[in-house]
Amino acid sequence: LMMFRDGRNLGTRSFFPKTNGEDSAEEVLGAFVSQYYAEQPPPREIVLDRDIPEREMIEEALGLSAGRKVQVKTSVRGERAGYLDLVRRNAELALATELGSNAAQRARAEALREMLGLDELPQRIECFDISHTMGEATVASCVVFDADGPVRGQYRRYNIEGIEPGDDYAAMHQALERRFRRAVEARQEADSGGEAEGQGDEAGAGRARSGAAVLPDLLLIDGGAGQVAQAQAVLADLGVTGVMIVGVAKGEARRAGDETLLLPDGRELHPGAASLGLQLVQQVRDEAHRFAITGHRGRRQKARTTSKLEDIPGIGPRRRANLLRHFGGLGGLKAAGIEDIARVEGINAALAERIYASLHGIDTQQGLP
């Protein structure tokens, strides 16, 4: 898609739509035009490289949406024909890059299949990681990869509660238990027509679409034998079968390529940095690590912001929410003066002084500025 406004080229975007088995280029292009401009304001003129079904009806619908006439042209000459030729070449380059990327991903998946002795390529890989700071604000992440790469819409984070701070084994056990118990329940709902616990077919179908009921072919655990044992225990307790568990343990130097893979039968693999299979494992593990750290930092910051205000007498949940909303967060509140704070709903002058003093470490006995 190449866009022009007022004679200026605004750049090119490449799309790779799911065609749902449709072979006709005309049908695919027509569907794309209709869907894309249902969300974007249509220009006065859309130039295509071929005619599409129901073109006149699409023109009319887009015109109604835009409040003015919209033309869909499929036979052009001169400058516009040159633009179409340029778009075709850009599309060919983008497609070649995409196919090359997919081929590389498939090569890594095939190498992983051979390395682990799997009968088929893993169609769904999940990886779990734990992140915390000295036991504070523990978060577990679960990332999902399919044959084409990451499936970000099915990533999940789990806020870990009720464990000893820093107990990574308990954190991993809790995250895995929550994830796979949900899968078991979703499958039971599907088997019983989605009526479990008073939920209808639509709720059961929604959970299935979100990936809740789908089990991974390969479950990667970021950690050593202890973490792998937690995964094995959880799946055994829930009666989950058909999932291969592999631990990803860092080497002594913690360098990329030094990882040891712990297999369910007790074997240890040291593939080395040149292994395509290990490169895929690293990609998935690193994504789980990134996703866990991002969640942990957000939770830690939220906890610290909340706790600072909770320590101030007279600040309950409603006043705390009002303050943070009014100033856009703790940073804005700390930058505010006493008079500014007193303007917030529910905050009087005396309370504003206490808030200011607490956030700036001022002893109220010594007086305020």
Coordinates of C-alpha atoms in Angstrom, one line a residue:
L1 CA 0.0 0.0 0.0
M2 CA 1.6 3.3 -1.2
M3 CA 0.0 6.4 0.1
F4 CA 0.0 9.9 -1.4
R5 CA -1.4 13.1 0.1
D6 CA -1.3 16.5 -1.7
G7 CA 1.2 15.0 -4.2
R8 CA 3.6 13.8 -1.6
N9 CA 4.6 10.1 -1.1
L10 CA 3.8 9.2 2.5
G11 CA 5.6 5.8 2.3
T12 CA 4.8 2.2 1.7
R13 CA 3.3 -0.4 4.1
S14 CA 3.3 -4.2 3.4
F15 CA 0.5 -6.4 4.6
F16 CA 0.4 -10.2 4.8
P17 CA -3.3 -11.0 5.2
K18 CA -4.7 -14.4 6.3
T19 CA -6.6 -15.5 3.2
N20 CA -8.5 -18.4 4.8
G21 CA -7.9 -20.6 1.8
E22 CA -9.1 -18.0 -0.8
D23 CA -7.1 -18.4 -4.0
S24 CA -8.5 -15.5 -6.0
A25 CA -6.2 -12.5 -5.9
E26 CA -9.2 -10.3 -6.9
E27 CA -11.3 -11.6 -3.9
V28 CA -8.4 -11.1 -1.5
L29 CA -7.7 -7.6 -2.7
G30 CA -11.4 -6.6 -2.6
A31 CA -11.7 -7.9 1.0
F32 CA -8.5 -6.1 2.0
V33 CA -9.8 -2.8 0.6
S34 CA -13.1 -3.1 2.3
Q35 CA -11.6 -4.0 5.7
Y36 CA -8.7 -1.6 5.6
Y37 CA -10.9 1.5 4.8
A38 CA -13.5 0.4 7.3
E39 CA -10.9 1.5 9.9
Q40 CA -9.0 4.3 8.0
P41 CA -10.5 7.4 6.3
P42 CA -10.6 6.6 2.6
P43 CA -8.9 9.0 0.1
R44 CA -10.7 10.4 -2.9
E45 CA -9.0 7.9 -5.2
I46 CA -7.8 4.4 -4.7
V47 CA -5.8 2.8 -7.6
L48 CA -5.6 -1.0 -7.8
D49 CA -3.7 -3.2 -10.2
R50 CA -6.8 -5.3 -11.0
D51 CA -10.5 -5.1 -10.9
I52 CA -12.3 -6.4 -7.8
P53 CA -15.7 -7.9 -7.2
E54 CA -18.5 -5.5 -6.3
R55 CA -16.3 -2.5 -7.0
E56 CA -19.1 -0.1 -7.5
M57 CA -20.8 -1.2 -4.2
I58 CA -17.4 -0.8 -2.4
E59 CA -17.1 2.7 -3.9
E60 CA -20.5 3.7 -2.7
A61 CA -19.9 2.3 0.8
L62 CA -16.6 4.2 1.1
G63 CA -18.2 7.3 -0.2
L64 CA -20.9 7.2 2.4
S65 CA -18.2 6.6 5.1
A66 CA -16.1 9.5 3.9
G67 CA -19.0 11.9 3.2
R68 CA -17.8 12.5 -0.3
K69 CA -17.2 10.7 -3.6
V70 CA -14.5 7.9 -3.5
Q71 CA -13.3 6.4 -6.8
V72 CA -11.7 3.0 -7.1
K73 CA -9.7 2.9 -10.3
T74 CA -8.3 -0.3 -11.9
S75 CA -7.1 0.9 -15.3
V76 CA -4.7 3.9 -15.2
R77 CA -2.0 5.4 -17.4
G78 CA 0.9 7.8 -17.1
E79 CA 2.0 8.8 -13.6
R80 CA -0.4 6.5 -11.8
A81 CA 0.7 3.5 -13.9
G82 CA 4.2 4.3 -12.8
Y83 CA 3.1 4.3 -9.2
L84 CA 1.5 0.9 -9.6
D85 CA 4.7 -0.6 -11.1
L86 CA 6.6 0.8 -8.1
V87 CA 4.2 -0.8 -5.7
R88 CA 4.5 -4.2 -7.4
R89 CA 8.2 -4.1 -7.1
N90 CA 8.0 -3.1 -3.4
A91 CA 5.5 -5.9 -2.8
E92 CA 7.8 -8.5 -4.5
L93 CA 10.8 -7.4 -2.3
A94 CA 8.6 -7.5 0.9
L95 CA 7.3 -10.9 0.0
A96 CA 10.8 -12.2 -0.6
T97 CA 12.0 -10.9 2.8
E98 CA 9.0 -12.4 4.5
L99 CA 9.5 -15.8 2.8
G100 CA 13.2 -15.7 3.7
S101 CA 12.3 -15.0 7.3
N102 CA 9.8 -17.8 7.5
A103 CA 12.2 -20.2 5.9
A104 CA 14.8 -19.4 8.5
Q105 CA 12.3 -19.9 11.2
R106 CA 11.3 -23.3 9.8
A107 CA 14.9 -24.3 9.5
R108 CA 15.4 -23.5 13.2
A109 CA 12.2 -25.4 14.1
E110 CA 13.4 -28.4 12.1
A111 CA 16.8 -28.4 13.8
L112 CA 15.0 -28.3 17.2
R113 CA 12.8 -31.2 16.2
E114 CA 15.9 -33.3 15.3
M115 CA 17.8 -32.2 18.4
L116 CA 14.9 -33.2 20.8
G117 CA 14.0 -36.3 18.9
L118 CA 10.4 -35.2 18.2
D119 CA 8.4 -37.0 15.5
E120 CA 6.9 -33.7 14.2
L121 CA 7.7 -30.0 14.2
P122 CA 6.4 -28.4 17.4
Q123 CA 3.4 -26.3 16.4
R124 CA 3.1 -24.5 19.7
I125 CA 6.0 -23.7 22.1
E126 CA 5.4 -22.1 25.5
C127 CA 8.1 -20.7 27.8
F128 CA 7.9 -19.7 31.4
D129 CA 10.2 -17.3 33.3
I130 CA 10.2 -15.7 36.7
S131 CA 11.3 -12.1 37.5
H132 CA 11.6 -10.3 40.9
T133 CA 14.0 -8.0 42.8
M134 CA 15.1 -9.7 46.1
G135 CA 11.7 -11.4 46.2
E136 CA 9.7 -8.2 45.7
A137 CA 6.8 -8.0 43.2
T138 CA 7.3 -11.5 41.7
V139 CA 5.9 -11.9 38.2
A140 CA 5.9 -15.0 36.0
S141 CA 5.6 -14.8 32.2
C142 CA 4.4 -17.2 29.6
V143 CA 5.2 -16.5 25.9
V144 CA 3.8 -18.5 23.0
F145 CA 5.5 -19.3 19.7
D146 CA 4.0 -21.1 16.7
A147 CA 5.5 -22.2 13.4
D148 CA 5.7 -18.6 12.2
G149 CA 7.1 -17.0 15.4
P150 CA 5.7 -15.2 18.5
V151 CA 1.9 -15.2 19.1
R152 CA 1.8 -12.1 21.2
G153 CA -1.9 -12.0 21.6
Q154 CA -1.6 -15.2 23.8
Y155 CA 1.2 -14.0 26.1
R156 CA 0.3 -14.1 29.7
R157 CA 1.7 -12.7 33.0
Y158 CA 1.0 -14.0 36.4
N159 CA 1.3 -11.9 39.6
I160 CA 2.7 -14.4 42.2
E161 CA 1.2 -14.2 45.7
G162 CA 1.3 -16.1 48.9
I163 CA 4.9 -17.5 48.7
E164 CA 8.1 -16.9 50.5
P165 CA 9.9 -14.0 48.9
G166 CA 12.6 -15.2 46.5
D167 CA 11.2 -18.8 46.3
D168 CA 11.5 -19.3 42.6
Y169 CA 10.4 -22.9 42.8
A170 CA 7.1 -22.0 44.4
A171 CA 6.6 -19.1 42.0
M172 CA 7.1 -21.4 39.0
H173 CA 4.8 -24.0 40.5
Q174 CA 2.1 -21.4 41.0
A175 CA 2.3 -20.0 37.5
L176 CA 2.3 -23.4 35.8
E177 CA -0.6 -24.6 38.0
R178 CA -2.7 -21.6 37.1
R179 CA -1.9 -21.9 33.4
F180 CA -2.6 -25.6 33.0
R181 CA -5.5 -25.8 35.4
R182 CA -7.2 -23.2 33.2
A183 CA -6.4 -25.4 30.2
V184 CA -7.9 -28.5 31.9
E185 CA -11.0 -26.5 32.9
A186 CA -11.4 -25.0 29.4
R187 CA -11.2 -28.5 27.8
Q188 CA -13.8 -29.8 30.3
E189 CA -16.1 -27.0 29.3
A190 CA -15.6 -27.7 25.6
D191 CA -16.3 -31.4 26.2
S192 CA -19.5 -30.7 28.1
G193 CA -20.8 -28.2 25.6
G194 CA -19.5 -25.2 27.5
E195 CA -22.0 -25.3 30.3
A196 CA -19.5 -25.8 33.1
E197 CA -20.0 -23.5 36.1
G198 CA -23.0 -21.9 34.4
Q199 CA -21.0 -20.5 31.4
G200 CA -22.6 -20.8 28.0
D201 CA -21.1 -22.0 24.7
E202 CA -19.9 -18.5 23.8
A203 CA -17.8 -18.3 27.0
G204 CA -16.3 -21.7 26.4
A205 CA -15.5 -20.9 22.8
G206 CA -13.9 -17.6 23.8
R207 CA -11.6 -19.4 26.2
A208 CA -10.6 -21.8 23.5
R209 CA -9.9 -19.1 21.0
S210 CA -7.7 -17.3 23.5
G211 CA -5.4 -20.4 23.6
A212 CA -6.5 -21.4 27.1
A213 CA -7.6 -24.9 26.0
V214 CA -4.6 -25.5 23.7
L215 CA -1.7 -27.4 25.2
P216 CA 1.8 -26.7 23.9
D217 CA 3.8 -29.5 22.2
L218 CA 6.9 -28.2 23.9
L219 CA 7.1 -26.5 27.3
L220 CA 10.4 -24.6 27.9
I221 CA 11.3 -23.8 31.5
D222 CA 13.9 -21.1 32.2
G223 CA 15.9 -22.9 34.9
G224 CA 17.6 -26.0 36.0
A225 CA 16.5 -29.4 37.4
G226 CA 14.5 -27.9 40.3
Q227 CA 12.4 -25.8 38.0
V228 CA 11.8 -28.7 35.6
A229 CA 10.7 -30.8 38.6
Q230 CA 8.1 -28.2 39.4
A231 CA 6.7 -28.4 35.9
Q232 CA 6.6 -32.2 35.9
A233 CA 4.8 -32.2 39.2
V234 CA 2.2 -29.7 38.1
L235 CA 1.4 -31.6 34.9
A236 CA 1.3 -34.9 36.6
D237 CA -1.1 -33.6 39.3
L238 CA -3.5 -32.2 36.7
G239 CA -3.3 -35.3 34.5
V240 CA -1.9 -33.3 31.6
T241 CA -0.1 -35.5 29.0
G242 CA 1.5 -35.1 25.6
V243 CA 3.6 -32.0 26.6
M244 CA 7.4 -32.3 26.4
I245 CA 9.2 -30.4 29.1
V246 CA 12.7 -29.1 28.5
G247 CA 14.7 -27.0 31.0
V248 CA 17.0 -24.3 29.7
A249 CA 19.8 -23.9 32.2
K250 CA 22.4 -21.1 31.8
G251 CA 26.1 -22.1 31.6
E252 CA 28.6 -21.1 34.3
A253 CA 29.7 -18.0 32.4
R254 CA 26.0 -17.3 31.6
R255 CA 27.0 -16.6 27.9
A256 CA 24.6 -17.1 25.1
G257 CA 25.3 -20.5 23.5
D258 CA 26.5 -22.1 26.7
E259 CA 23.0 -23.2 27.7
T260 CA 22.3 -26.8 28.8
L261 CA 19.0 -28.3 27.8
L262 CA 17.5 -30.7 30.4
L263 CA 15.4 -33.4 28.8
P264 CA 12.6 -35.4 30.5
D265 CA 14.6 -38.7 30.4
G266 CA 17.4 -37.1 32.4
R267 CA 19.8 -36.4 29.5
E268 CA 21.6 -33.1 29.2
L269 CA 22.3 -31.5 25.8
H270 CA 25.0 -28.9 25.1
P271 CA 24.2 -27.9 21.5
G272 CA 26.5 -24.9 21.3
A273 CA 26.1 -21.5 19.9
A274 CA 26.1 -22.7 16.2
S275 CA 23.0 -24.9 16.7
L276 CA 19.9 -23.7 14.9
G277 CA 17.7 -25.5 17.3
L278 CA 19.4 -23.8 20.3
Q279 CA 19.0 -20.5 18.5
L280 CA 15.2 -21.0 18.5
V281 CA 15.2 -22.0 22.1
Q282 CA 17.2 -18.8 22.9
Q283 CA 14.8 -16.7 21.0
V284 CA 11.8 -18.0 22.9
R285 CA 13.6 -17.9 26.3
D286 CA 14.8 -14.3 25.7
E287 CA 11.3 -13.2 24.8
A288 CA 9.9 -14.8 28.0
H289 CA 12.7 -13.1 30.0
R290 CA 11.9 -9.7 28.5
F291 CA 8.2 -10.1 29.0
A292 CA 8.7 -11.1 32.7
I293 CA 11.0 -8.2 33.4
T294 CA 8.7 -5.7 31.9
G295 CA 5.8 -7.0 34.0
H296 CA 7.9 -7.1 37.2
R297 CA 9.1 -3.5 36.8
G298 CA 5.6 -2.2 36.2
R299 CA 4.3 -4.1 39.3
R300 CA 7.2 -3.0 41.5
Q301 CA 6.7 0.6 40.5
K302 CA 3.0 0.4 41.2
A303 CA 3.6 -1.2 44.5
R304 CA 6.1 1.5 45.6
T305 CA 3.9 4.3 44.5
T306 CA 0.9 2.8 46.3
S307 CA 2.8 2.1 49.5
K308 CA 4.2 5.6 49.8
L309 CA 0.8 7.1 49.8
E310 CA -0.7 4.3 52.0
D311 CA 1.8 5.2 54.7
I312 CA 0.3 8.7 55.1
P313 CA -2.5 8.9 57.7
G314 CA -5.8 9.9 56.2
I315 CA -5.1 8.6 52.7
G316 CA -7.5 5.8 51.7
P317 CA -8.0 4.2 48.3
R318 CA -10.3 6.9 47.0
R319 CA -8.1 9.8 47.9
R320 CA -5.0 8.0 46.7
A321 CA -6.7 7.4 43.3
N322 CA -7.8 11.0 43.1
L323 CA -4.3 12.3 43.8
L324 CA -2.6 10.0 41.2
R325 CA -5.2 10.8 38.6
H326 CA -5.0 14.5 39.2
F327 CA -1.2 14.7 38.9
G328 CA -0.7 11.9 36.4
G329 CA 1.3 9.7 38.8
L330 CA 3.6 9.9 41.8
G331 CA 6.2 12.0 39.9
G332 CA 3.6 14.7 39.2
L333 CA 2.4 14.6 42.8
K334 CA 5.9 15.0 44.2
A335 CA 6.5 18.0 42.0
A336 CA 3.3 19.7 43.2
G337 CA 3.2 22.4 46.0
I338 CA 1.0 22.2 49.1
E339 CA -1.6 24.6 47.6
D340 CA -1.8 22.4 44.4
I341 CA -2.3 19.3 46.4
A342 CA -5.0 21.0 48.5
R343 CA -7.0 21.6 45.3
V344 CA -7.6 17.9 44.8
E345 CA -11.0 16.6 45.7
G346 CA -11.1 15.3 49.3
I347 CA -7.8 16.9 50.3
N348 CA -7.8 19.7 52.9
A349 CA -4.9 22.0 53.8
A350 CA -3.8 20.0 56.8
L351 CA -3.8 16.7 54.8
A352 CA -2.0 18.4 51.9
E353 CA 0.8 19.5 54.3
R354 CA 1.1 15.9 55.6
I355 CA 1.3 14.5 52.0
Y356 CA 3.9 17.1 51.0
A357 CA 6.0 16.4 54.1
S358 CA 5.9 12.6 53.7
L359 CA 6.8 12.7 50.0
H360 CA 9.8 15.0 50.6
G361 CA 11.0 13.5 53.8
I362 CA 10.3 16.6 55.9
D363 CA 9.9 16.4 59.6
T364 CA 6.6 18.2 60.3
Q365 CA 7.9 19.3 63.7
Q366 CA 10.5 21.4 61.9
G367 CA 7.9 23.2 59.8
L368 CA 7.1 23.3 56.2
P369 CA 8.3 25.8 53.6

